[in-house]
Short mmCIF file of N, CA, C and O in Angstrom, two decimals:
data_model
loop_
_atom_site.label_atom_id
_atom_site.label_comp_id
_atom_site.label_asym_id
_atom_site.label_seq_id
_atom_site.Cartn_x
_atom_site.Cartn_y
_atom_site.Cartn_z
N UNK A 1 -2.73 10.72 -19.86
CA UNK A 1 -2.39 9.93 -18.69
C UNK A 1 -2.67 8.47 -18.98
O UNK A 1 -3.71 8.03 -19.48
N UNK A 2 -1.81 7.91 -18.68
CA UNK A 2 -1.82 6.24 -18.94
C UNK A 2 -2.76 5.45 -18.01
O UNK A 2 -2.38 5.80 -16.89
N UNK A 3 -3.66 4.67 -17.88
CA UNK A 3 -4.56 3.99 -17.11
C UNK A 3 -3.48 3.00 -16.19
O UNK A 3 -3.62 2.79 -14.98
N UNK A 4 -2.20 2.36 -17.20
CA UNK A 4 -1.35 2.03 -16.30
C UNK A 4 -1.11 2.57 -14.81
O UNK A 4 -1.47 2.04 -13.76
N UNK A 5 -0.23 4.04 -15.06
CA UNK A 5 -0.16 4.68 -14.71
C UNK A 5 -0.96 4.64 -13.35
O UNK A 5 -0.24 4.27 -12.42
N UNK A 6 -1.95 4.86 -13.07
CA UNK A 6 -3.12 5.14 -12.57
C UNK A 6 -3.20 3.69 -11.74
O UNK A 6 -3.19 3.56 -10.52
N UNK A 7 -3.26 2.94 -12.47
CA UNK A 7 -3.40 1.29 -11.96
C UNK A 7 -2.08 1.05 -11.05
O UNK A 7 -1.94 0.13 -10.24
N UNK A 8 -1.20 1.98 -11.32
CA UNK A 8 0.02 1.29 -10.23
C UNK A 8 -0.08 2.04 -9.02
O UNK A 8 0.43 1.56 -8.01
N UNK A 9 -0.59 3.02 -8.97
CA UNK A 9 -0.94 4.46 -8.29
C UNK A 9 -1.49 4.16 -6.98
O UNK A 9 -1.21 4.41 -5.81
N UNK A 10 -2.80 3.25 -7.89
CA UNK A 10 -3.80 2.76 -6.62
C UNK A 10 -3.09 1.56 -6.35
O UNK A 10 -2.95 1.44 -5.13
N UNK A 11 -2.67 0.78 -6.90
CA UNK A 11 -1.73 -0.44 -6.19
C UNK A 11 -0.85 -0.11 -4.75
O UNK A 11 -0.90 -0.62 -3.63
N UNK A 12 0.15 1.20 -5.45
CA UNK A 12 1.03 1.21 -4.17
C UNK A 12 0.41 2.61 -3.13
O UNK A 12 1.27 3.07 -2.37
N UNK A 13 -0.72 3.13 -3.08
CA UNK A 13 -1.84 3.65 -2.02
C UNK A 13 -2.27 2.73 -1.06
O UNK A 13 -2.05 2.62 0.15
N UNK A 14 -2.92 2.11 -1.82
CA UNK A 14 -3.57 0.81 -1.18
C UNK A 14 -2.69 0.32 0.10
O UNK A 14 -3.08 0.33 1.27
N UNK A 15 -0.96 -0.30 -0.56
CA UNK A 15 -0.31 -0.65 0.68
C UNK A 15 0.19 0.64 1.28
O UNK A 15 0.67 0.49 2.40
N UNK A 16 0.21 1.44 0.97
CA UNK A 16 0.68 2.93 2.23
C UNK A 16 -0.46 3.21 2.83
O UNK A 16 -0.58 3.48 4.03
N UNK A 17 -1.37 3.15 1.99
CA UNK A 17 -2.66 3.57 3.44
C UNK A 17 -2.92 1.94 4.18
O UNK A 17 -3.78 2.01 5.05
N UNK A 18 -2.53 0.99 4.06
CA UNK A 18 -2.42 0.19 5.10
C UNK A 18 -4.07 -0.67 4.75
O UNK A 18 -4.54 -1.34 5.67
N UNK A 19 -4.66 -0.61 3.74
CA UNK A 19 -5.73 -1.42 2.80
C UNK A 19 -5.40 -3.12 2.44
O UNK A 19 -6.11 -4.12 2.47
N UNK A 20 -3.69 -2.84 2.06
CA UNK A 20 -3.20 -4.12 1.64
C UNK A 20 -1.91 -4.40 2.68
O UNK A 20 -1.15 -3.56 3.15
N UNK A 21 -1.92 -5.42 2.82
CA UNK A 21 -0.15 -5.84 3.27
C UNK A 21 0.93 -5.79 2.56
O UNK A 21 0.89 -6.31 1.44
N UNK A 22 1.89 -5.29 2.92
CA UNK A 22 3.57 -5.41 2.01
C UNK A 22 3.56 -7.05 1.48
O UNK A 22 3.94 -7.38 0.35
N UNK A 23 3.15 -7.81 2.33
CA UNK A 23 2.95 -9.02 1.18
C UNK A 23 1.88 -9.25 -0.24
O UNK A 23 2.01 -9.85 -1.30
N UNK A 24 0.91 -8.55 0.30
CA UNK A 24 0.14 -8.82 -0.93
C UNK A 24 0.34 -8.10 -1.99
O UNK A 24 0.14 -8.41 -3.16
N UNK A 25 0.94 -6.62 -1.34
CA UNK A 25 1.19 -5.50 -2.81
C UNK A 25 2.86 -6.02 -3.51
O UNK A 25 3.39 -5.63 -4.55
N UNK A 26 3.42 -7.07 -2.47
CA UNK A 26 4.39 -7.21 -3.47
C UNK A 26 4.27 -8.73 -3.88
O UNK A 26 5.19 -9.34 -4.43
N UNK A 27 3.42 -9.11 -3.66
CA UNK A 27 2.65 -10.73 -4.98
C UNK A 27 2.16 -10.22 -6.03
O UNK A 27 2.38 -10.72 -7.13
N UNK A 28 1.28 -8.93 -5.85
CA UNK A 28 0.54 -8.18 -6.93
C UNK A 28 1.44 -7.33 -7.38
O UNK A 28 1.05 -6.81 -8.42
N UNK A 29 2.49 -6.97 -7.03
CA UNK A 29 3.27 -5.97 -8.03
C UNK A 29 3.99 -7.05 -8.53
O UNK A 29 3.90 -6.99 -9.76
N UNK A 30 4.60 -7.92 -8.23
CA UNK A 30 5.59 -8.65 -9.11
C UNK A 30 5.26 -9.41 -10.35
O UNK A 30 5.82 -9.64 -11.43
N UNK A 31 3.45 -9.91 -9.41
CA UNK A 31 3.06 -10.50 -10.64
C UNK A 31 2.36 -9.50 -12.34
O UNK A 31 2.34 -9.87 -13.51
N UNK A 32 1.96 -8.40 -11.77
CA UNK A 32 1.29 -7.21 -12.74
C UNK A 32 2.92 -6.84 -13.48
O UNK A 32 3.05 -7.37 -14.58
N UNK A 33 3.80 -6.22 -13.12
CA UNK A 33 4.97 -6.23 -13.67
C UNK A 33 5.28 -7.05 -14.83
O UNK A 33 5.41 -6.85 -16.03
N UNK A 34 5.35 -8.33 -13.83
CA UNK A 34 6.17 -9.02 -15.14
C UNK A 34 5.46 -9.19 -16.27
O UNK A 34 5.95 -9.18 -17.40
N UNK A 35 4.31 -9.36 -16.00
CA UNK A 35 2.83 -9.08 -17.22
C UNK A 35 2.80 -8.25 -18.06
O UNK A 35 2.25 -8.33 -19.16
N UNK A 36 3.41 -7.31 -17.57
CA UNK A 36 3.23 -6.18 -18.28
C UNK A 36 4.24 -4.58 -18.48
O UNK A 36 4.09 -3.40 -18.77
N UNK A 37 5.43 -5.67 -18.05
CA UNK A 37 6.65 -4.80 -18.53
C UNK A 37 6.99 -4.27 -19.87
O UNK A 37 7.59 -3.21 -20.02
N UNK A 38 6.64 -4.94 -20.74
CA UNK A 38 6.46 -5.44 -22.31
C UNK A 38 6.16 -4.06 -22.73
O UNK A 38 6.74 -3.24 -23.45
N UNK A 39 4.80 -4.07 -21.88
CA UNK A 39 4.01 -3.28 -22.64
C UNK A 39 3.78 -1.58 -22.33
O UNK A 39 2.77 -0.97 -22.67
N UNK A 40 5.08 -0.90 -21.52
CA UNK A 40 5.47 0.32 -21.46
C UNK A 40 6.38 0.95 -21.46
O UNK A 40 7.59 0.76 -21.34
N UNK A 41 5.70 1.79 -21.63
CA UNK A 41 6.76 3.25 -22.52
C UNK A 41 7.74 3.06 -21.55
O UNK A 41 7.67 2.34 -20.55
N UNK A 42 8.90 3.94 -22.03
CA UNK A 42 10.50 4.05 -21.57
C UNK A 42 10.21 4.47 -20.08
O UNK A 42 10.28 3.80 -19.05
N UNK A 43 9.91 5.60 -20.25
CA UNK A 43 9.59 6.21 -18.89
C UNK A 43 8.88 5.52 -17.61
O UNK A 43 9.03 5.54 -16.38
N UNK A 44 8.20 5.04 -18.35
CA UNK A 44 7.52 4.24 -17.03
C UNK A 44 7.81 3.06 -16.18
O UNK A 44 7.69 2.73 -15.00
N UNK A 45 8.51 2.27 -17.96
CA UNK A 45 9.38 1.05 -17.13
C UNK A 45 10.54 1.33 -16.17
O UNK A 45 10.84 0.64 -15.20
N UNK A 46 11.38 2.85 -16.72
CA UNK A 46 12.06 2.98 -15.49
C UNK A 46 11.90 3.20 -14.17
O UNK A 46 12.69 2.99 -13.25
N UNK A 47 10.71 3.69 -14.17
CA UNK A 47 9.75 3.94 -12.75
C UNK A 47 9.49 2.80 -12.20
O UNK A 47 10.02 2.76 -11.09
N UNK A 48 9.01 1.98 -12.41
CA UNK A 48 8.43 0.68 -12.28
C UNK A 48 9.36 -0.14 -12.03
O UNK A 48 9.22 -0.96 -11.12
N UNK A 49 10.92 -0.06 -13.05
CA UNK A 49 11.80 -0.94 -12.94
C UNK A 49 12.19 -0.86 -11.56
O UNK A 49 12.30 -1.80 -10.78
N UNK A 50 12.41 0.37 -11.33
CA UNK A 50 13.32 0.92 -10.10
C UNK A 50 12.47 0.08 -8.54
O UNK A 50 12.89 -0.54 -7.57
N UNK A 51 11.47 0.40 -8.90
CA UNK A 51 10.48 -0.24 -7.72
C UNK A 51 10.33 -1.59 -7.64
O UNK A 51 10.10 -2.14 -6.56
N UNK A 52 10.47 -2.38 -9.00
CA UNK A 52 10.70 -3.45 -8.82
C UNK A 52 11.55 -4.78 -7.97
O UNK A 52 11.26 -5.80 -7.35
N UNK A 53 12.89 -3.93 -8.44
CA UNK A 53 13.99 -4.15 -7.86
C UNK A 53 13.70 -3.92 -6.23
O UNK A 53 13.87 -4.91 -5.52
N UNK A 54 13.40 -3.02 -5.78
CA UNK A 54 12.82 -3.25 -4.42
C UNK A 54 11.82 -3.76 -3.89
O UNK A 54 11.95 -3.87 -2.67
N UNK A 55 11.08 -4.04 -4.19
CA UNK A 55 10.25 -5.03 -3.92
C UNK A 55 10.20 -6.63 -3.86
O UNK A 55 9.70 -7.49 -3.14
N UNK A 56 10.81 -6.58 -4.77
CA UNK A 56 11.26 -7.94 -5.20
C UNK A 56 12.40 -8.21 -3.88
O UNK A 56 12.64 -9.39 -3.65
N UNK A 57 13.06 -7.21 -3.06
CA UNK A 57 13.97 -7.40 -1.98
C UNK A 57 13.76 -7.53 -0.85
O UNK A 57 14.51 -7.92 0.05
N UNK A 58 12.37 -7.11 -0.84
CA UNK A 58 11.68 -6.96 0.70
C UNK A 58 11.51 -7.98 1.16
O UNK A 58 10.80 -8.84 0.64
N UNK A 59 12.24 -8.15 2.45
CA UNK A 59 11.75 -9.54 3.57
C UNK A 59 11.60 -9.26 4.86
O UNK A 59 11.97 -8.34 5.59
N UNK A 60 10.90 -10.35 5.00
CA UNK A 60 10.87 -9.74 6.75
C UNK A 60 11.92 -11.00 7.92
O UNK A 60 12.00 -11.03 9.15
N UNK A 61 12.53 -11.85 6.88
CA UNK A 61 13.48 -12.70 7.76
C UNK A 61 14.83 -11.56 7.98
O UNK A 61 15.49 -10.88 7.20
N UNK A 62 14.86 -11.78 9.49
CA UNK A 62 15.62 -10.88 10.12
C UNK A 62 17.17 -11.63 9.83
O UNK A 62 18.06 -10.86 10.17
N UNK A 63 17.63 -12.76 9.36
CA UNK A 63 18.61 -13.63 8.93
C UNK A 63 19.10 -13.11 7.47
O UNK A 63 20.30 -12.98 7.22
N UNK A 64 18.31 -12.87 6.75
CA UNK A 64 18.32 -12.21 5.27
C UNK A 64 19.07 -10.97 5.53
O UNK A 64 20.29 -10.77 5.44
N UNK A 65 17.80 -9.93 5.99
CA UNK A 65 18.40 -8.84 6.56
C UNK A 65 19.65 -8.57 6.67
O UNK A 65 20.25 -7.71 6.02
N UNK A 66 20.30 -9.59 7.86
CA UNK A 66 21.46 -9.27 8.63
C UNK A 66 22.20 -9.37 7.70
O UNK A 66 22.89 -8.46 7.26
N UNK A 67 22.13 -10.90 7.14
CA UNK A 67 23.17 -11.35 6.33
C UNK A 67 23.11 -10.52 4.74
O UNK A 67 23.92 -11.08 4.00
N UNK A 68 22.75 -9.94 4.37
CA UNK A 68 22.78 -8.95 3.12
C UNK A 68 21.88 -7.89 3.25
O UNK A 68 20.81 -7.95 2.64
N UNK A 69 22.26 -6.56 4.21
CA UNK A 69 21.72 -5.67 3.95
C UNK A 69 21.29 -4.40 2.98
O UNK A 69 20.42 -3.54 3.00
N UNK A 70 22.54 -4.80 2.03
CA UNK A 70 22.98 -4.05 1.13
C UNK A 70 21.72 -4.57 0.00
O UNK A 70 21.44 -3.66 -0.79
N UNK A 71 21.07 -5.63 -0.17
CA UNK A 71 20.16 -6.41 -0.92
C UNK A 71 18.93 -6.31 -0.65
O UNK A 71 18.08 -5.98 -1.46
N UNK A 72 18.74 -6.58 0.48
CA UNK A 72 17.39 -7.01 1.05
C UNK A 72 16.55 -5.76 2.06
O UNK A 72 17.16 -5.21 2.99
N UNK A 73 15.50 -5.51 1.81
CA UNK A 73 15.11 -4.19 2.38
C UNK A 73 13.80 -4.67 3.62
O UNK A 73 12.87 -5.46 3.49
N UNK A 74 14.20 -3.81 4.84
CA UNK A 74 13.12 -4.52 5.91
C UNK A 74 11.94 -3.70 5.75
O UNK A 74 12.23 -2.80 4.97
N UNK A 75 10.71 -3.60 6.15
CA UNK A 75 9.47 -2.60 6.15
C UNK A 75 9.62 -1.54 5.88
O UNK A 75 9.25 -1.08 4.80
N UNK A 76 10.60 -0.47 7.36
CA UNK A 76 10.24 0.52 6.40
C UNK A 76 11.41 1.01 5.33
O UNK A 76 11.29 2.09 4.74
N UNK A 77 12.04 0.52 5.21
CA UNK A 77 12.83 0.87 3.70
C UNK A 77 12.19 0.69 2.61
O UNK A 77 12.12 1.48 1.67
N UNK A 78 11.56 -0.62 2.72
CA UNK A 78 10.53 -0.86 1.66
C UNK A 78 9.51 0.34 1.50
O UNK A 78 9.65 0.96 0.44
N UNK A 79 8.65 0.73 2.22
CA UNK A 79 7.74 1.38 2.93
C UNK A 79 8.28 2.96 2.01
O UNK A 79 7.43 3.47 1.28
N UNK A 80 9.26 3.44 2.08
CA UNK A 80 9.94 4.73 1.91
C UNK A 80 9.97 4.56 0.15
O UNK A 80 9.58 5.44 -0.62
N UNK A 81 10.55 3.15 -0.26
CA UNK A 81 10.89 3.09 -1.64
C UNK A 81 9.09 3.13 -2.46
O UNK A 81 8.80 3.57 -3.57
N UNK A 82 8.46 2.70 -1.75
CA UNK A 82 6.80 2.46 -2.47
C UNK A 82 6.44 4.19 -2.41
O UNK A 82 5.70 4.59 -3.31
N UNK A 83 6.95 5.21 -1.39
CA UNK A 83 6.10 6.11 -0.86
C UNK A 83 7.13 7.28 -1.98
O UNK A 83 6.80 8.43 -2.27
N UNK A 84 8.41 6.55 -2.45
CA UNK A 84 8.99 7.50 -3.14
C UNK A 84 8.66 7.63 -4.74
O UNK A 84 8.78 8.49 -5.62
N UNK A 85 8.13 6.24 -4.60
CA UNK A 85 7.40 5.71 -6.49
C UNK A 85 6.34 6.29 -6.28
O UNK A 85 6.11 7.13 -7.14
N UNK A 86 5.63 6.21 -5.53
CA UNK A 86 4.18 6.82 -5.62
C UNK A 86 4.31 8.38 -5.86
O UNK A 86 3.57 9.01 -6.62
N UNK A 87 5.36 8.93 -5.13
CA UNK A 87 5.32 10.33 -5.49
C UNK A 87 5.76 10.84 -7.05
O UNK A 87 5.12 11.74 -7.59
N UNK A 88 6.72 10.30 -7.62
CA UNK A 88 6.85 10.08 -8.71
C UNK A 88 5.68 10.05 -9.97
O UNK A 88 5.38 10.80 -10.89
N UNK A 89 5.20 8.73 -9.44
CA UNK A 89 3.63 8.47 -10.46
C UNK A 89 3.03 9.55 -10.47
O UNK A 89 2.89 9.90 -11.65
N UNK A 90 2.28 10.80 -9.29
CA UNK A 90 1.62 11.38 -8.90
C UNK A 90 2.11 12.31 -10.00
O UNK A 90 1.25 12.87 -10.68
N UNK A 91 3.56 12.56 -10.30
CA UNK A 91 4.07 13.60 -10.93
C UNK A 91 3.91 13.02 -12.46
O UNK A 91 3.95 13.71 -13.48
N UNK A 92 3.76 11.73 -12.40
CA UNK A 92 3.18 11.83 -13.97
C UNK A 92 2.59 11.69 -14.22
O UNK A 92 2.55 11.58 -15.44
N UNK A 93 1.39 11.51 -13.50
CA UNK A 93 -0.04 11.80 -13.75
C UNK A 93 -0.75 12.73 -13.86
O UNK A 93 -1.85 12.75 -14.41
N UNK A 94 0.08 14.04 -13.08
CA UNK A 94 -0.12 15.35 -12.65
C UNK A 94 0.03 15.93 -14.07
O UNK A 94 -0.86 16.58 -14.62
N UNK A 95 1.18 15.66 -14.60
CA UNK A 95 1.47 15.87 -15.55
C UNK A 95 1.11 15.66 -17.17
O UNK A 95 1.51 16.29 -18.15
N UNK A 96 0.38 14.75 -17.10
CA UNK A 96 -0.05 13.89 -18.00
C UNK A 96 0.51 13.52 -19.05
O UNK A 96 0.11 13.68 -20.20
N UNK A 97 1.91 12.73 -18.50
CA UNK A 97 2.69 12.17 -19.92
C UNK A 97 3.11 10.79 -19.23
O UNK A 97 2.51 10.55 -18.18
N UNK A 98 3.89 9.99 -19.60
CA UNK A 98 4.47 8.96 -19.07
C UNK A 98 5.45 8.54 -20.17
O UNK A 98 6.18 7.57 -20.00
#
């Protein structure tokens, strides 16, 4: 099991159990990411990638929203995409490969 792994785990817990704000877990995911995209395996960056991309979309201007919904994701879409990575991770941690 990758400590990564593990480190993104508790990252996106943290904002589902409501510990952190959707703003702070996505300052801290964007910034841990780009840090450290480099430095994982195939598998994981696609995990990670995928979440990225949403996160990186999340706003809470209701103008954004409107005007590109297809782009931009409000709470709980965001909320669903963190809770669908997390289940994921769980499975490769469970698993112990990445």
């Amino acid at each position: 099991m990758s400590d990564m792994v593990v480190d993104y785990a508790i990252l996106s817990d943290k904002c589902l159990g409501g510990t952190m704000s959707a703003e702070q877990f996505q300052s801290a995911y964007l910034d841990r990411f780009k840090n450290e995209s480099r430095r994982l395996d195939a598998h994981l960056f696609e995990l990670l990638d995928e979440l990225f991309g949403d996160v990186y979309s999340r706003s809470d201007n209701q103008q954004l929203l409107a005007s590109s919904p297809e782009f931009y994701l409000d709470e709980k879409a965001f909320r669903v995409s963190v809770q669908s990575a997390a289940i994921r991770m769980a499975g490769v941690t469970a698993h112990g490969t990445t």
